[in-house]
Amino acid sequence: MIKINENYLNLEQNYLFPAIAKKVKEYREKHPSADIISLGIGDVTRPLPRACVEALHKASDEMACEKTFRGYGPEQGYSFLIEDIIKNDYEAFGIELSPQEVFVSDGAKCDVGNIQEIFSTDITVAVADPVYPVYLDTNIMAGRKVLKLPCLAENGFAPKIPDFKADLIYLCSPNNPTGAVLNKEQLKEWVDYAKKNGSVIIFDSAYKEYIRQADLPRSIYEIEGAKEVAIEVRSFSKTAGFTGLRCAYMVVPLALKGAGKGKDVLLNDLWRRRHCTKFNGVPYIVQRAAQAVYSEQGKKEVKQLIEYYMTNAAIIKKGLSSLGLTVYGGENAPYIWLKLPNGLKSFDFFDILLSRANVVGTPGSGFGECGEGYFRLTSFGSRENTLKAVERIEKLKL
Ligand code: MLT
């Protein structure tokens, strides 16, 4: 028989979200009439902005005509989108990037999962605990040593600078699952650490649009010198409702280097090589829809979407807090991180919530050991379901 990659046997049996979906499916089969509300996986529920839909229609029509039809596009992304990304997401914030540094992709999950391939398998990786499972699982699949950075309530769920040398560090801010946001001083400490240790930071800022507080950094490149140590990942999913459409981008600065075969190598060159070999680009029509996010109309609609979800977050936070529960997040992030009362375990609460309130959330322990005793709720539901879910939780009398 063929020999498998045994590293896969070191993974938890199932990826977190399908495991939760399976539990919900089983419950639904036993209780077919249950009106189940999902505040579990962070999937958006509002339709795409009109600006994006119109761009999709227009681009689809182009595909129907011989003169405007497009086949394979540039693997890295069309320049019309890359230019708008740079202008609106970076130059508007005083950050300069060259088009070569931006790679358009089919999702931040794929990017944060794939980027580890360009690094050696004998490096040490550091991830937060609790953590978005993709960072951890993809490095386990590759057989790397992964060390955890506990994120506790007493540190505002910020990972502390480790007293060991980590080569690759994953930071997520605004954070999934805790909703915490790293401030400039904290980010600077990480940039300084990475410079001192020759490390690389993967900075996942997929939720940057949810930052309300003006002095909080949206990009790691707001910190001087970060281009020498950090790769940044962003997504249109949670910003403009692209979870089903799929479009994201990753910035791999030209200043970022690694070492191999006795010489310095640009990580940008490696990633381009990998991208061109394994990826044929995001569909043209999807890139046109992503470009529409940066139109005047698109910007207005995205703002409304974010407002909508953040109002949901405020409803959940206020509702749970008024029950005397300790609730984190939800202020600069779409996730609510609930401290469970009376020593309740995360998966036990999941069962209680599903069976007694027909509400689905995500057990904190699914994101790591330090998430035990916590529970994540998302603000991505409809307003009606969010209000209903809070009402049902209130009735539980926790
Ligand atoms: C989550 O619920 O954590 C996210 O939706 C998962 C993802 O973006 O892949």
PDB file of N, CA and C in Angstrom, residues 97-166:
ATOM      1  N   LEU A  97       3.383  50.527  -1.721  1.00  0.00           N
ATOM      2  CA  LEU A  97       3.662  49.145  -2.144  1.00  0.00           C
ATOM      3  C   LEU A  97       3.848  49.145  -3.653  1.00  0.00           C
ATOM      4  N   SER A  98       4.613  48.205  -4.150  1.00  0.00           N
ATOM      5  CA  SER A  98       4.712  48.092  -5.600  1.00  0.00           C
ATOM      6  C   SER A  98       3.768  46.964  -6.039  1.00  0.00           C
ATOM      7  N   PRO A  99       3.235  47.036  -7.272  1.00  0.00           N
ATOM      8  CA  PRO A  99       2.283  46.014  -7.728  1.00  0.00           C
ATOM      9  C   PRO A  99       2.835  44.595  -7.614  1.00  0.00           C
ATOM     10  N   GLN A 100       4.136  44.459  -7.749  1.00  0.00           N
ATOM     11  CA  GLN A 100       4.767  43.130  -7.640  1.00  0.00           C
ATOM     12  C   GLN A 100       4.600  42.490  -6.258  1.00  0.00           C
ATOM     13  N   GLU A 101       4.284  43.336  -5.268  1.00  0.00           N
ATOM     14  CA  GLU A 101       4.226  42.823  -3.888  1.00  0.00           C
ATOM     15  C   GLU A 101       2.852  42.282  -3.512  1.00  0.00           C
ATOM     16  N   VAL A 102       1.871  42.462  -4.419  1.00  0.00           N
ATOM     17  CA  VAL A 102       0.493  42.042  -4.102  1.00  0.00           C
ATOM     18  C   VAL A 102       0.118  40.817  -4.933  1.00  0.00           C
ATOM     19  N   PHE A 103      -0.430  39.798  -4.264  1.00  0.00           N
ATOM     20  CA  PHE A 103      -0.857  38.561  -4.946  1.00  0.00           C
ATOM     21  C   PHE A 103      -2.341  38.347  -4.665  1.00  0.00           C
ATOM     22  N   VAL A 104      -3.147  38.410  -5.724  1.00  0.00           N
ATOM     23  CA  VAL A 104      -4.591  38.188  -5.560  1.00  0.00           C
ATOM     24  C   VAL A 104      -4.821  36.679  -5.507  1.00  0.00           C
ATOM     25  N   SER A 105      -5.710  36.254  -4.625  1.00  0.00           N
ATOM     26  CA  SER A 105      -5.931  34.812  -4.458  1.00  0.00           C
ATOM     27  C   SER A 105      -7.406  34.492  -4.252  1.00  0.00           C
ATOM     28  N   ASP A 106      -7.677  33.205  -4.047  1.00  0.00           N
ATOM     29  CA  ASP A 106      -9.070  32.782  -3.876  1.00  0.00           C
ATOM     30  C   ASP A 106      -9.474  32.685  -2.409  1.00  0.00           C
ATOM     31  N   GLY A 107      -8.714  33.261  -1.512  1.00  0.00           N
ATOM     32  CA  GLY A 107      -9.156  33.291  -0.125  1.00  0.00           C
ATOM     33  C   GLY A 107      -8.011  33.409   0.861  1.00  0.00           C
ATOM     34  N   ALA A 108      -8.295  34.070   1.974  1.00  0.00           N
ATOM     35  CA  ALA A 108      -7.272  34.229   3.012  1.00  0.00           C
ATOM     36  C   ALA A 108      -6.981  32.882   3.679  1.00  0.00           C
ATOM     37  N   LYS A 109      -7.995  32.014   3.730  1.00  0.00           N
ATOM     38  CA  LYS A 109      -7.776  30.694   4.326  1.00  0.00           C
ATOM     39  C   LYS A 109      -6.709  29.945   3.519  1.00  0.00           C
ATOM     40  N   CYS A 110      -6.842  30.004   2.176  1.00  0.00           N
ATOM     41  CA  CYS A 110      -5.863  29.332   1.310  1.00  0.00           C
ATOM     42  C   CYS A 110      -4.494  29.985   1.475  1.00  0.00           C
ATOM     43  N   ASP A 111      -4.461  31.300   1.520  1.00  0.00           N
ATOM     44  CA  ASP A 111      -3.170  31.990   1.637  1.00  0.00           C
ATOM     45  C   ASP A 111      -2.456  31.646   2.951  1.00  0.00           C
ATOM     46  N   VAL A 112      -3.167  31.769   4.065  1.00  0.00           N
ATOM     47  CA  VAL A 112      -2.491  31.481   5.342  1.00  0.00           C
ATOM     48  C   VAL A 112      -2.163  29.991   5.452  1.00  0.00           C
ATOM     49  N   GLY A 113      -2.934  29.184   4.746  1.00  0.00           N
ATOM     50  CA  GLY A 113      -2.642  27.750   4.759  1.00  0.00           C
ATOM     51  C   GLY A 113      -1.474  27.380   3.857  1.00  0.00           C
ATOM     52  N   ASN A 114      -1.341  28.066   2.731  1.00  0.00           N
ATOM     53  CA  ASN A 114      -0.333  27.689   1.740  1.00  0.00           C
ATOM     54  C   ASN A 114       1.038  28.321   1.964  1.00  0.00           C
ATOM     55  N   ILE A 115       1.069  29.472   2.579  1.00  0.00           N
ATOM     56  CA  ILE A 115       2.327  30.232   2.638  1.00  0.00           C
ATOM     57  C   ILE A 115       3.450  29.451   3.338  1.00  0.00           C
ATOM     58  N   GLN A 116       3.079  28.582   4.279  1.00  0.00           N
ATOM     59  CA  GLN A 116       4.105  27.821   5.005  1.00  0.00           C
ATOM     60  C   GLN A 116       4.978  26.960   4.077  1.00  0.00           C
ATOM     61  N   GLU A 117       4.456  26.652   2.878  1.00  0.00           N
ATOM     62  CA  GLU A 117       5.204  25.781   1.953  1.00  0.00           C
ATOM     63  C   GLU A 117       6.552  26.342   1.536  1.00  0.00           C
ATOM     64  N   ILE A 118       6.693  27.672   1.587  1.00  0.00           N
ATOM     65  CA  ILE A 118       7.969  28.241   1.120  1.00  0.00           C
ATOM     66  C   ILE A 118       9.033  28.234   2.215  1.00  0.00           C
ATOM     67  N   PHE A 119       8.672  27.746   3.398  1.00  0.00           N
ATOM     68  CA  PHE A 119       9.643  27.703   4.496  1.00  0.00           C
ATOM     69  C   PHE A 119      10.059  26.258   4.777  1.00  0.00           C
ATOM     70  N   SER A 120      11.223  26.139   5.358  1.00  0.00           N
ATOM     71  CA  SER A 120      11.748  24.808   5.678  1.00  0.00           C
ATOM     72  C   SER A 120      10.852  24.103   6.703  1.00  0.00           C
ATOM     73  N   THR A 121      10.889  22.788   6.686  1.00  0.00           N
ATOM     74  CA  THR A 121      10.051  22.069   7.661  1.00  0.00           C
ATOM     75  C   THR A 121      10.736  21.989   9.032  1.00  0.00           C
ATOM     76  N   ASP A 122      12.018  22.398   9.107  1.00  0.00           N
ATOM     77  CA  ASP A 122      12.653  22.291  10.434  1.00  0.00           C
ATOM     78  C   ASP A 122      12.712  23.635  11.171  1.00  0.00           C
ATOM     79  N   ILE A 123      11.839  24.561  10.789  1.00  0.00           N
ATOM     80  CA  ILE A 123      11.774  25.825  11.529  1.00  0.00           C
ATOM     81  C   ILE A 123      10.784  25.664  12.685  1.00  0.00           C
ATOM     82  N   THR A 124      10.851  26.610  13.628  1.00  0.00           N
ATOM     83  CA  THR A 124       9.901  26.601  14.740  1.00  0.00           C
ATOM     84  C   THR A 124       8.811  27.643  14.472  1.00  0.00           C
ATOM     85  N   VAL A 125       7.584  27.194  14.648  1.00  0.00           N
ATOM     86  CA  VAL A 125       6.433  28.054  14.368  1.00  0.00           C
ATOM     87  C   VAL A 125       5.759  28.424  15.695  1.00  0.00           C
ATOM     88  N   ALA A 126       5.312  29.667  15.800  1.00  0.00           N
ATOM     89  CA  ALA A 126       4.556  30.071  16.991  1.00  0.00           C
ATOM     90  C   ALA A 126       3.171  30.533  16.582  1.00  0.00           C
ATOM     91  N   VAL A 127       2.175  29.989  17.235  1.00  0.00           N
ATOM     92  CA  VAL A 127       0.791  30.434  16.995  1.00  0.00           C
ATOM     93  C   VAL A 127       0.138  30.769  18.325  1.00  0.00           C
ATOM     94  N   ALA A 128      -0.827  31.661  18.254  1.00  0.00           N
ATOM     95  CA  ALA A 128      -1.579  32.019  19.455  1.00  0.00           C
ATOM     96  C   ALA A 128      -2.430  30.828  19.886  1.00  0.00           C
ATOM     97  N   ASP A 129      -2.841  30.851  21.122  1.00  0.00           N
ATOM     98  CA  ASP A 129      -3.802  29.864  21.625  1.00  0.00           C
ATOM     99  C   ASP A 129      -4.786  30.641  22.491  1.00  0.00           C
ATOM    100  N   PRO A 130      -6.051  30.767  22.110  1.00  0.00           N
ATOM    101  CA  PRO A 130      -6.754  30.158  20.979  1.00  0.00           C
ATOM    102  C   PRO A 130      -6.326  30.754  19.630  1.00  0.00           C
ATOM    103  N   VAL A 131      -6.599  29.961  18.568  1.00  0.00           N
ATOM    104  CA  VAL A 131      -6.119  30.354  17.247  1.00  0.00           C
ATOM    105  C   VAL A 131      -7.062  29.866  16.141  1.00  0.00           C
ATOM    106  N   TYR A 132      -7.080  30.605  15.040  1.00  0.00           N
ATOM    107  CA  TYR A 132      -7.767  30.152  13.824  1.00  0.00           C
ATOM    108  C   TYR A 132      -7.066  28.851  13.414  1.00  0.00           C
ATOM    109  N   PRO A 133      -7.778  27.732  13.362  1.00  0.00           N
ATOM    110  CA  PRO A 133      -7.112  26.413  13.260  1.00  0.00           C
ATOM    111  C   PRO A 133      -6.223  26.215  12.035  1.00  0.00           C
ATOM    112  N   VAL A 134      -6.430  26.994  10.989  1.00  0.00           N
ATOM    113  CA  VAL A 134      -5.660  26.795   9.747  1.00  0.00           C
ATOM    114  C   VAL A 134      -4.152  26.971   9.963  1.00  0.00           C
ATOM    115  N   TYR A 135      -3.762  27.948  10.785  1.00  0.00           N
ATOM    116  CA  TYR A 135      -2.323  28.194  10.988  1.00  0.00           C
ATOM    117  C   TYR A 135      -1.670  26.946  11.586  1.00  0.00           C
ATOM    118  N   LEU A 136      -2.347  26.410  12.575  1.00  0.00           N
ATOM    119  CA  LEU A 136      -1.796  25.267  13.290  1.00  0.00           C
ATOM    120  C   LEU A 136      -1.827  24.010  12.421  1.00  0.00           C
ATOM    121  N   ASP A 137      -2.999  23.711  11.872  1.00  0.00           N
ATOM    122  CA  ASP A 137      -3.173  22.444  11.144  1.00  0.00           C
ATOM    123  C   ASP A 137      -2.245  22.340   9.927  1.00  0.00           C
ATOM    124  N   THR A 138      -2.075  23.432   9.198  1.00  0.00           N
ATOM    125  CA  THR A 138      -1.243  23.337   7.990  1.00  0.00           C
ATOM    126  C   THR A 138       0.219  23.105   8.352  1.00  0.00           C
ATOM    127  N   ASN A 139       0.637  23.612   9.477  1.00  0.00           N
ATOM    128  CA  ASN A 139       2.024  23.372   9.907  1.00  0.00           C
ATOM    129  C   ASN A 139       2.193  21.971  10.483  1.00  0.00           C
ATOM    130  N   ILE A 140       1.156  21.452  11.094  1.00  0.00           N
ATOM    131  CA  ILE A 140       1.199  20.052  11.548  1.00  0.00           C
ATOM    132  C   ILE A 140       1.281  19.140  10.326  1.00  0.00           C
ATOM    133  N   MET A 141       0.508  19.445   9.300  1.00  0.00           N
ATOM    134  CA  MET A 141       0.528  18.641   8.066  1.00  0.00           C
ATOM    135  C   MET A 141       1.935  18.594   7.471  1.00  0.00           C
ATOM    136  N   ALA A 142       2.656  19.704   7.628  1.00  0.00           N
ATOM    137  CA  ALA A 142       4.006  19.764   7.059  1.00  0.00           C
ATOM    138  C   ALA A 142       5.041  19.166   8.012  1.00  0.00           C
ATOM    139  N   GLY A 143       4.612  18.823   9.215  1.00  0.00           N
ATOM    140  CA  GLY A 143       5.522  18.179  10.175  1.00  0.00           C
ATOM    141  C   GLY A 143       6.386  19.155  10.955  1.00  0.00           C
ATOM    142  N   ARG A 144       5.947  20.417  11.046  1.00  0.00           N
ATOM    143  CA  ARG A 144       6.758  21.396  11.787  1.00  0.00           C
ATOM    144  C   ARG A 144       6.461  21.381  13.277  1.00  0.00           C
ATOM    145  N   LYS A 145       7.447  21.880  13.996  1.00  0.00           N
ATOM    146  CA  LYS A 145       7.265  22.033  15.442  1.00  0.00           C
ATOM    147  C   LYS A 145       6.483  23.334  15.671  1.00  0.00           C
ATOM    148  N   VAL A 146       5.360  23.226  16.367  1.00  0.00           N
ATOM    149  CA  VAL A 146       4.536  24.412  16.602  1.00  0.00           C
ATOM    150  C   VAL A 146       4.437  24.669  18.100  1.00  0.00           C
ATOM    151  N   LEU A 147       4.793  25.879  18.500  1.00  0.00           N
ATOM    152  CA  LEU A 147       4.689  26.248  19.909  1.00  0.00           C
ATOM    153  C   LEU A 147       3.543  27.245  20.078  1.00  0.00           C
ATOM    154  N   LYS A 148       2.908  27.168  21.235  1.00  0.00           N
ATOM    155  CA  LYS A 148       1.715  27.988  21.451  1.00  0.00           C
ATOM    156  C   LYS A 148       2.035  29.236  22.282  1.00  0.00           C
ATOM    157  N   LEU A 149       1.350  30.317  21.948  1.00  0.00           N
ATOM    158  CA  LEU A 149       1.475  31.565  22.707  1.00  0.00           C
ATOM    159  C   LEU A 149       0.130  31.782  23.404  1.00  0.00           C
ATOM    160  N   PRO A 150       0.062  31.487  24.693  1.00  0.00           N
ATOM    161  CA  PRO A 150      -1.240  31.594  25.372  1.00  0.00           C
ATOM    162  C   PRO A 150      -1.773  33.025  25.347  1.00  0.00           C
ATOM    163  N   CYS A 151      -3.037  33.158  24.997  1.00  0.00           N
ATOM    164  CA  CYS A 151      -3.682  34.477  24.975  1.00  0.00           C
ATOM    165  C   CYS A 151      -4.768  34.458  26.041  1.00  0.00           C
ATOM    166  N   LEU A 152      -4.510  35.184  27.117  1.00  0.00           N
ATOM    167  CA  LEU A 152      -5.380  35.102  28.276  1.00  0.00           C
ATOM    168  C   LEU A 152      -6.100  36.428  28.526  1.00  0.00           C
ATOM    169  N   ALA A 153      -7.214  36.316  29.264  1.00  0.00           N
ATOM    170  CA  ALA A 153      -8.001  37.526  29.535  1.00  0.00           C
ATOM    171  C   ALA A 153      -7.137  38.589  30.205  1.00  0.00           C
ATOM    172  N   GLU A 154      -6.234  38.162  31.114  1.00  0.00           N
ATOM    173  CA  GLU A 154      -5.438  39.174  31.844  1.00  0.00           C
ATOM    174  C   GLU A 154      -4.482  39.952  30.939  1.00  0.00           C
ATOM    175  N   ASN A 155      -4.143  39.417  29.746  1.00  0.00           N
ATOM    176  CA  ASN A 155      -3.316  40.193  28.794  1.00  0.00           C
ATOM    177  C   ASN A 155      -4.178  40.777  27.689  1.00  0.00           C
ATOM    178  N   GLY A 156      -5.486  40.833  27.893  1.00  0.00           N
ATOM    179  CA  GLY A 156      -6.360  41.326  26.832  1.00  0.00           C
ATOM    180  C   GLY A 156      -6.308  40.413  25.614  1.00  0.00           C
ATOM    181  N   PHE A 157      -5.999  39.152  25.830  1.00  0.00           N
ATOM    182  CA  PHE A 157      -5.908  38.111  24.782  1.00  0.00           C
ATOM    183  C   PHE A 157      -4.819  38.407  23.740  1.00  0.00           C
ATOM    184  N   ALA A 158      -3.838  39.214  24.136  1.00  0.00           N
ATOM    185  CA  ALA A 158      -2.710  39.480  23.214  1.00  0.00           C
ATOM    186  C   ALA A 158      -1.624  38.450  23.490  1.00  0.00           C
ATOM    187  N   PRO A 159      -1.022  37.874  22.445  1.00  0.00           N
ATOM    188  CA  PRO A 159       0.075  36.934  22.679  1.00  0.00           C
ATOM    189  C   PRO A 159       1.293  37.692  23.200  1.00  0.00           C
ATOM    190  N   LYS A 160       1.936  37.106  24.226  1.00  0.00           N
ATOM    191  CA  LYS A 160       3.134  37.759  24.781  1.00  0.00           C
ATOM    192  C   LYS A 160       4.345  37.381  23.940  1.00  0.00           C
ATOM    193  N   ILE A 161       5.309  38.279  23.868  1.00  0.00           N
ATOM    194  CA  ILE A 161       6.553  37.984  23.152  1.00  0.00           C
ATOM    195  C   ILE A 161       7.201  36.769  23.832  1.00  0.00           C
ATOM    196  N   PRO A 162       7.546  35.736  23.069  1.00  0.00           N
ATOM    197  CA  PRO A 162       8.047  34.513  23.712  1.00  0.00           C
ATOM    198  C   PRO A 162       9.495  34.642  24.192  1.00  0.00           C
ATOM    199  N   ASP A 163       9.853  33.766  25.109  1.00  0.00           N
ATOM    200  CA  ASP A 163      11.253  33.775  25.552  1.00  0.00           C
ATOM    201  C   ASP A 163      12.043  32.708  24.783  1.00  0.00           C
ATOM    202  N   PHE A 164      11.453  32.187  23.692  1.00  0.00           N
ATOM    203  CA  PHE A 164      12.175  31.254  22.817  1.00  0.00           C
ATOM    204  C   PHE A 164      12.225  31.865  21.416  1.00  0.00           C
ATOM    205  N   LYS A 165      13.027  31.240  20.554  1.00  0.00           N
ATOM    206  CA  LYS A 165      13.144  31.777  19.192  1.00  0.00           C
ATOM    207  C   LYS A 165      12.126  31.098  18.283  1.00  0.00           C
ATOM    208  N   ALA A 166      11.204  31.892  17.780  1.00  0.00           N
ATOM    209  CA  ALA A 166      10.236  31.369  16.809  1.00  0.00           C
ATOM    210  C   ALA A 166      10.627  31.922  15.440  1.00  0.00           C
TER     211      ALA A 166
END
